[in-house]
Amino acid sequence: MKRKTKLIHGGISTDPATGAVSFPIYQVSTYKQEGVGGHKGYEYSRTGNPTRFALEELIKDLEGGKAGFAFGSGMAAMTAVMMLFNSGDHVILTDDVYGGSFRVMTKVLNRVGIDSTFVDTSNLEAIKSAIKPNTKAIHLETPTNPLLKITDIEEVSKLAKEHGLLTIVDNTFSTPYWQNPIELGADIVLHSATKYLGGHSDVVAGLAVVNSEKLAEDLHFVQNSTGGVLGPQDSWLLIRGIKTLGIRMEETESNTRDIVQFLQGHPSVRKVFYPGLESHPNHAIAKKQVRGFGGMVSFDVGSAENADKLLSKIHYFTLAESLGAVESLISVPARMTHASIPAERRAELGITEGLVRISVGLEDVEDLIDDLKQALE
Ligand SMILES: Cc1ncc(COP(=O)(O)O)c(C=O)c1O
């Protein structure tokens, strides 16, 4: 099955009970048993729900894993995966990881004894020197947010295997349409499905896919025990969103290419961060591991004041957190998505006050470029 076909026919695309081609929303918490234990595969919806299962099977197929899991948010998915580890364990993460991922590791999971170190994972030597006797996993975000750095998933997975570590990849920005971490050697894939997979700014959800029966069993145990599951309505919204992922990603890619070209030639823009640019330091790795560079672009306008001026004039780019939806969004990471990262750490990472991040949507690209042009003047 080719990729666009799999988006529509992957998983359990038709309801086996009724033949409904839009998988039904099983709005139910419990299931009748014909005698104790005599159920039809479902007992209670925290443990399993048919609509959620249809979504879990779909993401499993799209990522090429052994099992999929749906959670109430991307952060719930990440936290559940971290609950595979024990007090005293250590995890290495990408340094300019999403602010919420940094926060949960350093302000919540540290309190239960899960220690973390943040390194530039695009530098294999930096990862090697961060491995400790109690390290259990390497968590990558690639491309990163907001500087769009790329980590070589294949190389890191090899290194992880040599040291008996799990490789976890946050695939939110690329989606399975452009990048398949499990094929590159990763063990676990995470998604904030709130973004491209949902695609319409109308659902908050998280997904995880694992590559082995053992991890599937362990993660199902955590999912059922901690209970941060996705409801049937939101599961259905995601199944619907995923059907159009292919055409949305293709159109986003084309719009983004034109916008990047425009930004590069604009005198008010000091620097453009986009992995599709040949000048991007990790462009060669990106070309090797992704089929598309995505719709996220960051650019530096020099100061917070310039960023505010741009924001006050921009029309079609909505000032909002989040990304990956049909409407173009704009944000200032230092004061929004990455505000939970301490200022000195942001400075170290290069997340400046003048850094503006856009998520390119599906509007007509000429309108988007005209809008940026008038707002940058
Ligand atoms: C790369 C990445 N991972 C994880 C998350 C967290 O996902 P959620 O907001 O669905 O909890 C986000 C949210 O912006 C993100 O951008």
Coordinates of C-alpha atoms and ligand atoms in Angstrom, one line a residue:
M1 CA 0.0 0.0 0.0
K2 CA 1.4 3.4 -0.9
R3 CA 1.5 6.2 1.7
K4 CA -1.6 8.2 0.6
T5 CA -3.6 4.9 0.4
K6 CA -2.5 3.8 3.8
L7 CA -3.8 7.1 5.3
I8 CA -7.3 6.1 4.2
H9 CA -7.2 2.2 4.2
G10 CA -4.7 1.6 7.0
G11 CA -5.7 0.4 10.4
I12 CA -9.3 -0.7 10.7
S13 CA -10.8 1.6 8.1
T14 CA -14.3 0.1 8.0
D15 CA -16.4 -0.9 11.1
P16 CA -16.5 -4.7 11.0
A17 CA -19.8 -4.7 12.9
T18 CA -21.8 -2.5 10.5
G19 CA -19.7 -1.8 7.4
A20 CA -19.7 1.9 8.2
V21 CA -16.9 3.5 6.1
S22 CA -16.5 6.3 8.6
F23 CA -15.4 4.4 11.7
P24 CA -18.2 5.0 14.3
I25 CA -17.7 6.9 17.5
Y26 CA -18.3 4.2 20.2
Q27 CA -19.4 6.6 22.9
V28 CA -19.3 4.0 25.7
S29 CA -17.6 3.4 29.0
T30 CA -18.4 -0.3 29.6
Y31 CA -19.4 -3.4 27.7
K32 CA -21.9 -6.2 28.5
Q33 CA -20.3 -9.6 29.4
E34 CA -22.0 -12.9 28.7
G35 CA -21.0 -14.4 32.0
V36 CA -17.9 -13.3 33.9
G37 CA -15.0 -12.6 31.5
G38 CA -17.2 -13.5 28.5
H39 CA -16.7 -10.3 26.5
K40 CA -16.0 -9.5 22.9
G41 CA -12.5 -7.9 23.4
Y42 CA -13.7 -4.9 25.3
E43 CA -14.4 -4.6 29.0
Y44 CA -14.0 -1.0 30.0
S45 CA -13.0 2.0 27.8
R46 CA -9.9 3.0 29.7
T47 CA -8.5 -0.4 28.9
G48 CA -9.8 -0.4 25.3
N49 CA -12.4 1.4 23.2
P50 CA -13.1 0.4 19.5
T51 CA -12.8 4.0 18.1
R52 CA -9.6 4.6 20.0
F53 CA -8.4 1.1 18.9
A54 CA -9.1 2.0 15.2
L55 CA -6.9 5.1 15.6
E56 CA -4.2 3.1 17.4
E57 CA -4.1 0.5 14.6
L58 CA -4.0 3.3 12.0
I59 CA -1.0 5.1 13.6
K60 CA 0.7 1.7 14.1
D61 CA 0.4 1.0 10.4
L62 CA 1.6 4.5 9.4
E63 CA 4.7 4.3 11.6
G64 CA 5.4 0.6 10.8
G65 CA 5.4 -0.4 14.4
K66 CA 4.0 -3.3 16.5
A67 CA 1.3 -1.3 18.5
G68 CA -0.1 2.2 18.7
F69 CA -1.5 4.0 21.8
A70 CA -3.6 7.1 22.0
F71 CA -3.5 9.6 24.8
G72 CA -5.3 12.8 25.9
S73 CA -2.4 15.0 24.7
G74 CA 1.2 14.8 23.3
M75 CA 2.5 15.5 26.9
A76 CA 0.4 12.6 28.3
A77 CA 1.9 10.3 25.6
M78 CA 5.4 11.4 26.5
T79 CA 4.8 11.0 30.2
A80 CA 3.4 7.5 29.7
V81 CA 6.5 6.5 27.7
M82 CA 8.7 7.9 30.5
M83 CA 6.8 5.8 33.0
L84 CA 8.4 2.8 31.3
F85 CA 11.5 3.9 33.3
N86 CA 12.2 3.6 37.0
S87 CA 13.4 5.9 39.7
G88 CA 17.2 6.2 39.3
D89 CA 17.1 5.9 35.5
H90 CA 18.5 8.6 33.2
V91 CA 17.4 9.8 29.8
I92 CA 19.3 12.0 27.3
L93 CA 17.2 14.5 25.3
T94 CA 17.6 17.0 22.5
D95 CA 18.6 20.4 23.8
D96 CA 16.1 22.6 22.0
V97 CA 13.2 20.2 22.7
Y98 CA 9.6 21.5 23.0
G99 CA 9.3 23.6 26.1
G100 CA 6.7 21.3 27.6
S101 CA 8.9 18.3 27.2
F102 CA 11.7 20.1 28.9
R103 CA 9.3 21.1 31.7
V104 CA 7.9 17.6 32.4
M105 CA 11.5 16.2 32.5
T106 CA 12.9 18.9 34.8
K107 CA 10.0 19.8 37.0
V108 CA 7.8 16.6 37.2
L109 CA 9.7 13.4 36.3
N110 CA 12.8 14.5 38.2
R111 CA 10.6 14.5 41.3
V112 CA 10.0 10.7 40.8
G113 CA 13.7 10.1 40.3
I114 CA 13.9 10.1 36.4
D115 CA 17.0 12.2 35.7
S116 CA 17.6 13.9 32.3
T117 CA 20.5 15.5 30.4
F118 CA 19.9 17.8 27.4
V119 CA 22.5 17.8 24.6
D120 CA 22.8 18.8 21.0
T121 CA 21.7 15.4 19.6
S122 CA 22.8 16.5 16.1
N123 CA 26.3 16.0 17.5
L124 CA 26.9 12.2 18.1
E125 CA 29.9 12.9 20.3
A126 CA 27.8 15.1 22.6
I127 CA 25.4 12.1 23.0
K128 CA 28.2 9.7 23.7
S129 CA 29.7 11.8 26.4
A130 CA 26.3 12.2 28.1
I131 CA 25.8 8.4 28.4
K132 CA 26.0 7.3 32.1
P133 CA 25.8 3.8 33.6
N134 CA 22.1 4.4 34.5
T135 CA 21.1 5.9 31.1
K136 CA 18.1 4.0 29.6
A137 CA 17.0 6.0 26.6
I138 CA 17.8 8.8 24.1
H139 CA 14.8 11.0 23.3
L140 CA 15.1 12.9 20.0
E141 CA 13.1 15.7 18.6
T142 CA 13.9 16.1 14.9
P143 CA 13.4 18.6 13.3
T144 CA 13.6 20.6 16.6
N145 CA 11.4 23.3 17.7
P146 CA 12.0 26.2 17.0
L147 CA 15.5 26.1 15.5
L148 CA 14.8 23.2 13.1
K149 CA 18.0 21.3 13.9
I150 CA 18.1 17.7 12.5
T151 CA 19.4 14.6 14.3
D152 CA 20.5 11.5 12.3
I153 CA 18.0 9.0 13.7
E154 CA 19.8 6.0 12.1
E155 CA 23.2 6.9 13.6
V156 CA 21.7 7.6 17.1
S157 CA 19.7 4.4 17.0
K158 CA 22.9 2.4 16.2
L159 CA 24.7 4.1 19.1
A160 CA 21.7 3.5 21.4
K161 CA 21.7 -0.2 20.5
E162 CA 25.4 -0.6 21.2
H163 CA 24.7 0.7 24.7
G164 CA 21.4 -1.1 25.3
L165 CA 19.4 2.1 25.2
L166 CA 16.0 2.8 23.7
T167 CA 15.6 5.4 21.0
I168 CA 12.5 7.6 21.3
V169 CA 11.6 10.0 18.5
D170 CA 9.1 12.9 18.7
N171 CA 7.9 12.8 15.1
T172 CA 5.4 15.6 15.5
F173 CA 7.0 18.0 13.0
S174 CA 7.6 15.6 10.1
T175 CA 4.6 13.2 10.7
P176 CA 4.8 9.6 9.3
Y177 CA 4.1 11.1 5.9
W178 CA 7.6 12.5 5.6
Q179 CA 9.6 10.5 8.2
N180 CA 9.5 7.0 9.7
P181 CA 11.8 6.7 12.7
I182 CA 11.1 3.0 13.3
E183 CA 12.4 2.2 9.8
L184 CA 15.5 4.1 10.8
G185 CA 16.0 2.0 13.9
A186 CA 14.0 3.9 16.6
D187 CA 12.1 1.9 19.2
I188 CA 9.3 4.4 20.1
V189 CA 7.7 7.2 18.1
L190 CA 5.8 10.0 19.8
H191 CA 3.3 12.5 18.4
S192 CA 1.6 15.6 19.5
A193 CA -1.4 14.6 17.3
T194 CA -2.8 18.0 18.1
K195 CA -0.6 19.3 15.2
Y196 CA -0.5 17.9 11.6
L197 CA -2.2 14.6 12.3
G198 CA -5.4 16.3 13.5
G199 CA -4.6 19.2 11.2
H200 CA -7.6 21.5 11.9
S201 CA -6.9 23.1 15.4
D202 CA -9.8 21.3 16.9
V203 CA -8.4 18.4 18.9
V204 CA -5.7 17.9 21.6
A205 CA -4.2 14.4 21.4
G206 CA -1.0 12.4 21.7
L207 CA 0.1 9.1 20.1
A208 CA 2.8 6.6 20.7
V209 CA 4.0 3.7 18.6
V210 CA 6.3 1.0 19.7
N211 CA 8.4 -1.5 17.7
S212 CA 8.2 -4.7 19.9
E213 CA 5.6 -6.9 21.6
K214 CA 7.4 -6.3 25.0
L215 CA 7.2 -2.5 24.7
A216 CA 3.6 -2.9 23.5
E217 CA 2.7 -4.9 26.6
D218 CA 4.6 -2.5 29.0
L219 CA 3.1 0.6 27.5
H220 CA -0.4 -0.8 27.5
F221 CA 0.1 -1.6 31.1
V222 CA 1.1 2.1 31.8
Q223 CA -1.7 3.5 29.6
N224 CA -4.3 1.4 31.4
S225 CA -2.9 2.0 34.9
T226 CA -2.4 5.8 34.6
G227 CA -5.4 6.3 32.4
G228 CA -4.6 9.4 30.3
V229 CA -6.5 7.9 27.3
L230 CA -8.0 9.7 24.4
G231 CA -11.8 9.8 24.2
P232 CA -13.8 8.3 21.3
Q233 CA -14.9 11.7 19.8
D234 CA -11.3 12.9 19.6
S235 CA -10.1 9.6 18.3
W236 CA -12.7 9.9 15.5
L237 CA -11.6 13.5 14.7
L238 CA -8.0 12.3 14.4
I239 CA -8.9 9.4 12.1
R240 CA -10.7 11.9 9.9
G241 CA -7.8 14.4 10.0
I242 CA -5.3 11.7 9.1
K243 CA -7.2 10.8 5.9
T244 CA -6.1 14.1 4.3
L245 CA -2.6 14.2 5.8
G246 CA -0.9 13.4 2.5
I247 CA -2.5 16.2 0.5
R248 CA -2.1 18.7 3.4
M249 CA 1.6 17.9 3.8
E250 CA 2.3 18.1 0.0
E251 CA 0.5 21.5 -0.3
T252 CA 2.2 22.8 2.9
E253 CA 5.6 21.8 1.5
S254 CA 5.0 23.7 -1.7
N255 CA 3.7 26.9 0.1
T256 CA 6.7 26.7 2.5
R257 CA 9.3 26.5 -0.2
D258 CA 8.0 29.7 -1.7
I259 CA 7.8 31.5 1.6
V260 CA 11.3 30.5 2.6
Q261 CA 12.6 31.9 -0.7
F262 CA 10.8 35.2 -0.1
L263 CA 12.1 35.5 3.5
Q264 CA 15.6 34.8 2.5
G265 CA 15.6 37.7 0.1
H266 CA 14.1 40.2 2.6
P267 CA 16.4 42.8 4.1
S268 CA 14.5 42.9 7.5
V269 CA 15.1 39.1 7.9
R270 CA 18.5 38.4 9.5
K271 CA 18.5 34.6 9.3
V272 CA 16.1 31.9 8.1
F273 CA 16.0 28.5 9.8
Y274 CA 14.7 25.8 7.5
P275 CA 16.2 22.3 7.0
G276 CA 15.3 22.4 3.3
L277 CA 17.9 25.1 2.7
E278 CA 21.2 23.9 1.4
S279 CA 22.9 26.4 3.7
H280 CA 21.2 24.7 6.8
P281 CA 24.0 22.9 8.7
N282 CA 22.1 19.6 8.9
H283 CA 20.6 19.7 5.3
A284 CA 22.5 16.6 4.2
I285 CA 21.1 14.5 7.1
A286 CA 17.6 15.9 6.5
K287 CA 17.8 14.9 2.8
K288 CA 18.8 11.4 3.8
Q289 CA 16.0 10.8 6.3
V290 CA 12.9 12.8 5.4
R291 CA 10.9 12.9 2.2
G292 CA 9.7 16.5 2.9
F293 CA 11.1 19.3 5.0
G294 CA 7.8 20.3 6.5
G295 CA 5.9 23.5 7.1
M296 CA 7.8 25.0 10.1
V297 CA 10.1 28.0 9.5
S298 CA 11.8 30.2 12.0
F299 CA 13.4 33.6 11.1
D300 CA 15.1 36.3 13.1
V301 CA 14.0 39.9 12.8
G302 CA 16.6 41.2 15.2
S303 CA 14.7 42.2 18.3
A304 CA 11.5 41.7 20.4
E305 CA 10.4 45.2 19.2
N306 CA 10.7 44.2 15.5
A307 CA 8.9 40.9 16.2
D308 CA 6.0 42.9 17.9
K309 CA 5.8 45.3 14.9
L310 CA 5.5 42.3 12.6
L311 CA 2.8 40.8 14.8
S312 CA 0.8 44.0 14.9
K313 CA 0.6 44.1 11.1
I314 CA 0.3 40.5 10.1
H315 CA -3.2 39.4 9.0
Y316 CA -3.4 35.8 7.7
F317 CA -0.9 34.3 10.2
T318 CA -2.8 33.9 13.4
L319 CA -0.8 34.7 16.6
A320 CA -1.2 31.5 18.5
E321 CA 0.7 28.6 20.1
S322 CA 0.6 25.3 18.2
L323 CA 1.3 24.4 14.6
G324 CA 0.4 22.1 11.8
A325 CA -3.1 23.2 11.0
V326 CA -4.9 24.4 7.9
E327 CA -4.5 28.0 9.0
S328 CA -1.1 29.6 9.1
L329 CA 0.1 30.4 12.6
I330 CA 2.8 32.7 13.9
S331 CA 4.5 32.8 17.3
V332 CA 7.4 34.2 19.2
P333 CA 9.0 31.2 20.9
A334 CA 11.0 33.1 23.5
R335 CA 7.8 34.5 25.0
M336 CA 5.3 31.8 24.1
T337 CA 6.1 28.0 23.5
H338 CA 9.5 28.3 25.1
A339 CA 8.8 30.7 27.9
S340 CA 9.0 27.8 30.4
I341 CA 12.8 27.4 29.4
P342 CA 14.9 29.7 31.6
A343 CA 16.1 32.9 29.8
E344 CA 19.8 32.0 30.1
R345 CA 19.2 28.6 28.7
R346 CA 17.2 30.1 25.8
A347 CA 20.2 32.4 25.1
E348 CA 22.6 29.4 25.0
L349 CA 20.3 27.6 22.5
G350 CA 20.0 30.7 20.3
I351 CA 16.3 31.2 20.8
T352 CA 16.5 35.0 20.6
E353 CA 13.9 37.6 21.4
G354 CA 13.6 38.4 17.7
L355 CA 13.0 34.8 16.6
V356 CA 9.7 34.4 14.9
R357 CA 8.3 31.0 14.1
I358 CA 5.6 30.3 11.5
S359 CA 3.6 27.3 10.7
V360 CA 2.7 27.5 7.1
G361 CA -1.0 26.6 6.4
L362 CA -3.0 26.0 3.3
E363 CA -4.1 29.5 2.3
D364 CA -3.1 30.7 -1.1
V365 CA 0.7 31.2 -1.0
E366 CA 0.5 34.6 -2.8
D367 CA -1.7 35.9 0.0
L368 CA 0.7 34.6 2.6
I369 CA 3.7 36.2 0.9
D370 CA 1.9 39.5 0.3
D371 CA 0.9 39.5 4.0
L372 CA 4.5 38.9 5.2
K373 CA 5.8 41.5 2.8
Q374 CA 3.5 44.3 4.1
A375 CA 4.1 43.3 7.7
L376 CA 7.9 43.3 7.4
E377 CA 8.0 46.8 5.9
Ligands
LIG1 C1 7.2 18.7 19.2 C2 6.2 18.7 20.2 N1 6.1 17.6 21.0 C3 5.1 17.5 22.0 C4 4.2 18.6 22.2 C5 3.2 18.4 23.2 O1 1.9 18.1 22.7 P1 0.5 18.5 23.3 O2 0.4 20.0 23.2 O3 -0.5 17.8 22.4 O4 0.5 18.0 24.7 C6 4.2 19.7 21.3 C7 3.3 20.8 21.5 O5 3.4 21.8 21.0 C8 5.3 19.7 20.3 O6 5.4 20.8 19.5

